[in-house]
PDB file of C-alpha atoms in Angstrom:
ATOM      1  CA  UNK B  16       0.000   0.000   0.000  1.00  0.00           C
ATOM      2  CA  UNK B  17       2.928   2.638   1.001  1.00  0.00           C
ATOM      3  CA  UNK B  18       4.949   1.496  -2.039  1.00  0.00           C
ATOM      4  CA  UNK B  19       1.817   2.762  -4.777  1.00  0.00           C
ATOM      5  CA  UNK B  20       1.097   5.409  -2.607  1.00  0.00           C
ATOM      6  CA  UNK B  21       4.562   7.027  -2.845  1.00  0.00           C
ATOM      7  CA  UNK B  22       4.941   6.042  -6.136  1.00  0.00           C
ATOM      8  CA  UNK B  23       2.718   8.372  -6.841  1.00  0.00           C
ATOM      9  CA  UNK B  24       3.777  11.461  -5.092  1.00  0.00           C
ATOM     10  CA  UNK B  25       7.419  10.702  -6.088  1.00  0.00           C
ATOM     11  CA  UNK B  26       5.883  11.209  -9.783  1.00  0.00           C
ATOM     12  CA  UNK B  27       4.022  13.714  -9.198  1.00  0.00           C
ATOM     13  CA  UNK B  28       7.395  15.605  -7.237  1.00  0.00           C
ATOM     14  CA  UNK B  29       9.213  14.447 -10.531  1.00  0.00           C
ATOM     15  CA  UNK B  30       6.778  15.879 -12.778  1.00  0.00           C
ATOM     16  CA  UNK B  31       5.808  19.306 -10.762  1.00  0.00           C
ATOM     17  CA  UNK B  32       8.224  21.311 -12.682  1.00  0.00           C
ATOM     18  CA  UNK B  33       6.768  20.601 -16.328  1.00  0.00           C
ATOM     19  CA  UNK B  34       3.936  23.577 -15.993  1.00  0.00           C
ATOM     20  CA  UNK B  35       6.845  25.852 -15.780  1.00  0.00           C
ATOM     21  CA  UNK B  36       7.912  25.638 -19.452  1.00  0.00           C
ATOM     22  CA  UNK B  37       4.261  24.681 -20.286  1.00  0.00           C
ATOM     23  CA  UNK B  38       2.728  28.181 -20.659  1.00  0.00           C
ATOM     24  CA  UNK B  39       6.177  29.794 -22.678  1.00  0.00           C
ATOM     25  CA  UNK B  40       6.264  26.439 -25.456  1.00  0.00           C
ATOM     26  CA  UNK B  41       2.117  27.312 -25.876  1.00  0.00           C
ATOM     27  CA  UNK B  42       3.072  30.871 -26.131  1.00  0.00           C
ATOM     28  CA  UNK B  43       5.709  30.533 -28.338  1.00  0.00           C
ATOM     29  CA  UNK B  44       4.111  28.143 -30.620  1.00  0.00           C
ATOM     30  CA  UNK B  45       1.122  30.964 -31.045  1.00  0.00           C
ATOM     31  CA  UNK B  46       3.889  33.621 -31.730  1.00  0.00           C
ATOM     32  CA  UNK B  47       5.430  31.555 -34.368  1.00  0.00           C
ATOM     33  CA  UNK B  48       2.010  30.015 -35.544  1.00  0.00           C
ATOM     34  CA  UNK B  49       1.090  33.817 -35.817  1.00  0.00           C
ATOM     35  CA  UNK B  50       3.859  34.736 -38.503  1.00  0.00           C
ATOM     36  CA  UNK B  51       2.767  31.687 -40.713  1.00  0.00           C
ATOM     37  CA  UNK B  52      -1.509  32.508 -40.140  1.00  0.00           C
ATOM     38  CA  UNK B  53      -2.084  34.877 -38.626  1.00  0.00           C
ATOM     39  CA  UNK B  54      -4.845  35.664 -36.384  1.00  0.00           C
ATOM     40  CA  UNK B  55      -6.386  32.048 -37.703  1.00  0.00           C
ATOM     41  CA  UNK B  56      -4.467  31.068 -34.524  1.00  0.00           C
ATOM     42  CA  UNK B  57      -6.404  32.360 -32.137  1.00  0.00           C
ATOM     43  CA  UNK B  58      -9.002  29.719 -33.291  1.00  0.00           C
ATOM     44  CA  UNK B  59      -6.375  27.333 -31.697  1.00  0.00           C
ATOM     45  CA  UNK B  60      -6.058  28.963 -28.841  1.00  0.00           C
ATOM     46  CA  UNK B  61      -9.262  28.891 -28.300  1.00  0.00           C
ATOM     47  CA  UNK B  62      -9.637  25.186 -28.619  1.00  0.00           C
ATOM     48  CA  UNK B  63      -6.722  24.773 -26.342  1.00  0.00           C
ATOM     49  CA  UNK B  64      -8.324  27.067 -23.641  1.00  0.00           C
ATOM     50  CA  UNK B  65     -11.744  24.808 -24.009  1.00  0.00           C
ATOM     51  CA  UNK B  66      -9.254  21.610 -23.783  1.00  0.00           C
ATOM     52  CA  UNK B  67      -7.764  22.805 -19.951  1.00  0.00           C
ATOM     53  CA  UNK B  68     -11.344  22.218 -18.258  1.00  0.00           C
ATOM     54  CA  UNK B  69     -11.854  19.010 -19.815  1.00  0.00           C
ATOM     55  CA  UNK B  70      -8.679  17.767 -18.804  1.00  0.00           C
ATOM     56  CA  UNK B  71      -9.435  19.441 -15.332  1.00  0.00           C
ATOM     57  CA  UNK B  72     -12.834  17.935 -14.340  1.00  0.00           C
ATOM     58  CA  UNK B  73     -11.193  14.288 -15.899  1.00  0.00           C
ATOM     59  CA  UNK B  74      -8.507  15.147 -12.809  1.00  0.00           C
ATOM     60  CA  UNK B  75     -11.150  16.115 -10.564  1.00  0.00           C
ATOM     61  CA  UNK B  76     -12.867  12.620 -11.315  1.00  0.00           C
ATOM     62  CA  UNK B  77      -9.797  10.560 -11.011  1.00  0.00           C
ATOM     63  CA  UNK B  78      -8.977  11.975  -8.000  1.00  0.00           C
ATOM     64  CA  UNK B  79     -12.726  10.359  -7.016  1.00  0.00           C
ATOM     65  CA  UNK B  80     -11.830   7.500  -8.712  1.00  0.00           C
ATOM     66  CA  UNK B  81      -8.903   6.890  -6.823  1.00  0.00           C
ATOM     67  CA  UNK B  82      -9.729   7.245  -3.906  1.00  0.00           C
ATOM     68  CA  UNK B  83     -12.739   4.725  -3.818  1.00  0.00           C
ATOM     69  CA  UNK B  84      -9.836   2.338  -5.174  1.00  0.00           C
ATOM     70  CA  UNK B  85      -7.510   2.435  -2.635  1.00  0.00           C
ATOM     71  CA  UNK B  86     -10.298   2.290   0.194  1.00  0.00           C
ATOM     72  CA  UNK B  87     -11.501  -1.065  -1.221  1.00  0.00           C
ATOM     73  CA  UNK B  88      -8.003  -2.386  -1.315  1.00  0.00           C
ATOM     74  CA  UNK B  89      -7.002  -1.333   1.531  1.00  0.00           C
ATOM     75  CA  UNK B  90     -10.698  -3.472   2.950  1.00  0.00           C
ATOM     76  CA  UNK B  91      -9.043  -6.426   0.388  1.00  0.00           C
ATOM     77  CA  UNK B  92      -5.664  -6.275   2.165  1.00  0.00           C
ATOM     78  CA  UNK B  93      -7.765  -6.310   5.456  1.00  0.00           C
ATOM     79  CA  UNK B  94      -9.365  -9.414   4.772  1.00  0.00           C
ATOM     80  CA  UNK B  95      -6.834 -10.962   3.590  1.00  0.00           C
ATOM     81  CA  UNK B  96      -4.754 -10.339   6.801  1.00  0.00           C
ATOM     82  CA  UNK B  97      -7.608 -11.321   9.004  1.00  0.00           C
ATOM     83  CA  UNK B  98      -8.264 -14.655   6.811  1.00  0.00           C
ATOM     84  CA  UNK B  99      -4.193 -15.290   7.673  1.00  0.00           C
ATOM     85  CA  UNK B 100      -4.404 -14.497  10.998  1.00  0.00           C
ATOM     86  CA  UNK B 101      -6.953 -16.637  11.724  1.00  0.00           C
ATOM     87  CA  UNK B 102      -6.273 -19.271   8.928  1.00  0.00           C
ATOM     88  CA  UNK B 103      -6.678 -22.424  11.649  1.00  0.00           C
ATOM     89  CA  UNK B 104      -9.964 -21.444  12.796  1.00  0.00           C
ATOM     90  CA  UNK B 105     -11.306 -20.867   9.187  1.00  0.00           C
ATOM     91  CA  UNK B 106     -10.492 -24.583   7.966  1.00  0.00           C
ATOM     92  CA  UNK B 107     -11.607 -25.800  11.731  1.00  0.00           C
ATOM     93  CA  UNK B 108     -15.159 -24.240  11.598  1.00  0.00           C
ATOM     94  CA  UNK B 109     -15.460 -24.570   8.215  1.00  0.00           C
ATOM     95  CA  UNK B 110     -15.158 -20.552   7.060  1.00  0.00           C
ATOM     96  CA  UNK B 111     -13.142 -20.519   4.689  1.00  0.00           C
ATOM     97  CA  UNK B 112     -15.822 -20.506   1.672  1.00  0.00           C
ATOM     98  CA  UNK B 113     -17.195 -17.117   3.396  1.00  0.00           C
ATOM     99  CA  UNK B 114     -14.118 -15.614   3.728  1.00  0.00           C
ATOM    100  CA  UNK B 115     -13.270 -16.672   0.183  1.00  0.00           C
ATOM    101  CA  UNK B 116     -16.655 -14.663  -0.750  1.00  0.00           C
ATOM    102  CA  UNK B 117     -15.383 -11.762   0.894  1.00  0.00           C
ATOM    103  CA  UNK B 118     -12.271 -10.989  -0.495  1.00  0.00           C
ATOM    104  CA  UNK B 119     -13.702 -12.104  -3.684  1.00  0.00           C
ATOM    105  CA  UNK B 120     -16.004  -8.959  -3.833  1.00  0.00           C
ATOM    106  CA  UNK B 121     -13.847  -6.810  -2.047  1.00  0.00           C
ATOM    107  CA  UNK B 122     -11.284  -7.669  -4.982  1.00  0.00           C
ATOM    108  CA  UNK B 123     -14.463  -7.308  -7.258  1.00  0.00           C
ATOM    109  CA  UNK B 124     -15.425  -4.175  -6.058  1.00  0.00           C
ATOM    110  CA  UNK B 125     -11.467  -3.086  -6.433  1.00  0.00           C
ATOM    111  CA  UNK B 126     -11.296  -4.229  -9.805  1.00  0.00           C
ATOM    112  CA  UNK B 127     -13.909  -1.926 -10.948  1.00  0.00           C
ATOM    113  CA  UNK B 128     -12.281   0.987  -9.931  1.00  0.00           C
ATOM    114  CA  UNK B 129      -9.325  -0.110 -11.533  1.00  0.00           C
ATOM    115  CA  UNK B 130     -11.259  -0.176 -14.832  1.00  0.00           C
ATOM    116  CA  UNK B 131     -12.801   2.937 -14.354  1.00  0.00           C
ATOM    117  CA  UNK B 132      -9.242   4.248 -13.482  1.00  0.00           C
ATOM    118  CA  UNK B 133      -8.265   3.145 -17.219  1.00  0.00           C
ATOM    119  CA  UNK B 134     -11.204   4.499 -19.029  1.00  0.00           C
ATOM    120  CA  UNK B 135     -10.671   7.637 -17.252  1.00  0.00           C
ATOM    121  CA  UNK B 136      -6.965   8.038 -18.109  1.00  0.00           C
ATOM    122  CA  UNK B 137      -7.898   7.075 -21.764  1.00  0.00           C
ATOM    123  CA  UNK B 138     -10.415   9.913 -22.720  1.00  0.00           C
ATOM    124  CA  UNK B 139      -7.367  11.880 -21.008  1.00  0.00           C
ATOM    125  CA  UNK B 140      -5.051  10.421 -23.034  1.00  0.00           C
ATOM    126  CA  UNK B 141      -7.985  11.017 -26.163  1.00  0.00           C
ATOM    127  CA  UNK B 142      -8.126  14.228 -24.977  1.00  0.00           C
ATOM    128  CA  UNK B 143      -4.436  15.476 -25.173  1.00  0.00           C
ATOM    129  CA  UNK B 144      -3.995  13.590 -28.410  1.00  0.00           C
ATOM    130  CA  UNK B 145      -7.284  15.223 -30.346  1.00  0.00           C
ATOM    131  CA  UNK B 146      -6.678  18.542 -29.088  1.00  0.00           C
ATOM    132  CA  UNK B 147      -3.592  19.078 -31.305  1.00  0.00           C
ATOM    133  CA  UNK B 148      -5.776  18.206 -34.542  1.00  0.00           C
ATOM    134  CA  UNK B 149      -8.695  19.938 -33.483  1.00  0.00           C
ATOM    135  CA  UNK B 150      -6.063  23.115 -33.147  1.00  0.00           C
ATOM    136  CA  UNK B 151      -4.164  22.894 -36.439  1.00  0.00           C
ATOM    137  CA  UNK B 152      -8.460  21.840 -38.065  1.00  0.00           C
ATOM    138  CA  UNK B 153      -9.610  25.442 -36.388  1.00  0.00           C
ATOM    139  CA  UNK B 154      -6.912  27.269 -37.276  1.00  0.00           C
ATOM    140  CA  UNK B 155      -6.744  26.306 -41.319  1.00  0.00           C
ATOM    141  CA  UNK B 156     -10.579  26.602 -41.400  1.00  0.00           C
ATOM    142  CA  UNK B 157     -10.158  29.830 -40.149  1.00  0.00           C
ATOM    143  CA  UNK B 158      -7.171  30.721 -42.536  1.00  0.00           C
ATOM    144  CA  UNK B 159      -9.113  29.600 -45.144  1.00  0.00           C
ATOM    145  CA  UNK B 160     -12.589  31.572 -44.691  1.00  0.00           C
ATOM    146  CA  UNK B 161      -9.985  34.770 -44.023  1.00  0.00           C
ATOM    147  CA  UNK B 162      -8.286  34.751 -47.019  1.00  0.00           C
ATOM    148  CA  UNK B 163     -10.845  33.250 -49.406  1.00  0.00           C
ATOM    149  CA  UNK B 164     -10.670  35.438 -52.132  1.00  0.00           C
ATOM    150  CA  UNK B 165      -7.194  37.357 -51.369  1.00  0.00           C
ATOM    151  CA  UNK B 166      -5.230  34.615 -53.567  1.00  0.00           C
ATOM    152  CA  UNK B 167      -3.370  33.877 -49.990  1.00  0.00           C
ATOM    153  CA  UNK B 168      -4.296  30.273 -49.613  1.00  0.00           C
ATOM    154  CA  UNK B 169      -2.440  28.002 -48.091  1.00  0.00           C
ATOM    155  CA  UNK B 170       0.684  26.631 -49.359  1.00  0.00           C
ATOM    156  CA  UNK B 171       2.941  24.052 -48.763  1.00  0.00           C
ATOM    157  CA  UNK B 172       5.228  25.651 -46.923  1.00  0.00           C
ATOM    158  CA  UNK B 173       2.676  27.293 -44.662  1.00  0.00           C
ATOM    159  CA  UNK B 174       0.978  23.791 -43.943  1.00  0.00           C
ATOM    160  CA  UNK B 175       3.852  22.138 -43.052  1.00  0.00           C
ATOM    161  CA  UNK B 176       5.330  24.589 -40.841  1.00  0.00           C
ATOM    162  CA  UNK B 177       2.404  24.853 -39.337  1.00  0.00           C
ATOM    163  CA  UNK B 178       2.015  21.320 -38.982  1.00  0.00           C
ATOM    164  CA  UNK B 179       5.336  21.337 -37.185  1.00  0.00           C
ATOM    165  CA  UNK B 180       4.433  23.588 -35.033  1.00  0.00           C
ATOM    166  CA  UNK B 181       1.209  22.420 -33.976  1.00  0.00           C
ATOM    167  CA  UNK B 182       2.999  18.713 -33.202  1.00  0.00           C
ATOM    168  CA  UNK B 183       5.219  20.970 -30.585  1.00  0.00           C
ATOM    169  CA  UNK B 184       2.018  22.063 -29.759  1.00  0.00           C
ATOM    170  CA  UNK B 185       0.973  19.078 -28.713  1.00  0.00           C
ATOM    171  CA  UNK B 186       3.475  17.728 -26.012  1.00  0.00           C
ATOM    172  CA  UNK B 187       2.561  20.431 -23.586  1.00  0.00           C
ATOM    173  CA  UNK B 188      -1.153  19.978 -23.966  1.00  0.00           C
ATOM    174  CA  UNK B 189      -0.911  15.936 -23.009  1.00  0.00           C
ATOM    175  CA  UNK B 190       1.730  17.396 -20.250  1.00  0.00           C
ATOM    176  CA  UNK B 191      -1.709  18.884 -18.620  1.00  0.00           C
ATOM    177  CA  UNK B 192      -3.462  16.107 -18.406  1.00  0.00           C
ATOM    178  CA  UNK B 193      -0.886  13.631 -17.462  1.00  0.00           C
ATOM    179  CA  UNK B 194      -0.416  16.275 -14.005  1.00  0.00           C
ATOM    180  CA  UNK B 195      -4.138  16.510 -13.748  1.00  0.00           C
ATOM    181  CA  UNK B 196      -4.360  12.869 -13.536  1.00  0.00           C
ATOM    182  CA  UNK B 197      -0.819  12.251 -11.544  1.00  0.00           C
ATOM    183  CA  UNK B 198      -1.827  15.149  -9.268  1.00  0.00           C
ATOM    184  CA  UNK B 199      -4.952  13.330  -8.027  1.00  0.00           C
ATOM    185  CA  UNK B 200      -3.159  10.249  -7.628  1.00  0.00           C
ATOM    186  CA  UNK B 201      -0.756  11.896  -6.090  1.00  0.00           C
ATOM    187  CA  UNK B 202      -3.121  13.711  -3.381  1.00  0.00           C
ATOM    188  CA  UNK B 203      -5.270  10.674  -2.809  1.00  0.00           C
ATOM    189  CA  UNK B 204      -1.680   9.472  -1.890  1.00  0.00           C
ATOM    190  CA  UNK B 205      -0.651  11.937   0.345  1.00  0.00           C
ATOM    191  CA  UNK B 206      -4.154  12.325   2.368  1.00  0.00           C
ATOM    192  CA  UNK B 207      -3.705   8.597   2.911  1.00  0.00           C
ATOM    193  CA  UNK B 208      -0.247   8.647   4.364  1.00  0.00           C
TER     194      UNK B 208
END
């Protein structure tokens, strides 16, 4: 149990640093995503603004998440240590079939956080991985409808550089959500120790 638990906050200690850099790489990206189109970025920017809550209230739910996992094994690894405490008086009266039962669904009930755990960190991981796209999809649509009929459509050049650009985008936006999600391990963690 102590092992996970700091586990956790040692990653999350590891990782608190990150958000430093985070808001200079976005802000640099824009700058340079500026000089190739212009204020179509700001479309970007706005999809990255609408990503941060997303990625926050998927924290906010892991944090719930778990939580409710490491109280039901910590009732597991309570059973279990009563079960081989007591492990002669089980097989003498007979018990052992309802403590079986019990760590059984307390394993059960365990397991399902676990996999709510995993479908949580992948529409995080979805998240941080569609934002980028929906940011470069924004910001071409909106170069596009801009310069419609100016002859300034995008070229070659300006889509790949872009496209460059908006893959550097991209690390610090899954960077979020990977410390939303290690942060509420990391404080379930901590309140437990």
């Amino acid at each position: 149990m102590m092992a996970a638990d700091t586990t956790h906050i040692q990653w999350f200690i590891m990782m608190i640093y990150n958000p430093i850099g985070i808001p200079a790489k976005i802000a640099l990206c824009l700058y340079l995503l500026w000089q190739q189109v212009g204020v179509a970025c700001i479309g970007g920017l706005a999809v990255i603004i609408l990503a941060l809550p997303v990625q926050a209230v998927i924290g906010k739910l892991m944090r719930r998440v778990y939580s409710s996992k490491q109280k039901a094994g910590d009732q597991r690894i309570e059973i279990v240590n009563e079960s081989l405490t007591s492990i002669k008086l089980l097989k003498l009266y007979g018990w052992d079939i309802i403590f079986h039962k019990r760590v059984t669904d307390a394993r059960n009930l365990e397991l399902k956080s676990i996999k709510s755990i995993g479908v949580l960190k992948s529409f995080n991981s979805l998240v941080g991985t569609v934002t980028p796209l929906f940011v470069s999809l924004v910001s071409f649509a909106i170069y596009s409808a801009i310069n419609n009929g100016t002859g300034q459509g995008l070229t070659a050049s300006k889509i790949f550089v872009s496209l460059s650009l908006f893959n550097i985008l991209s690390e610090p936006i899954r960077a979020v959500g990977n410390l939303f999600s290690g942060g509420s391990a990391a404080v379930v963690s901590l309140n437990r120790i």
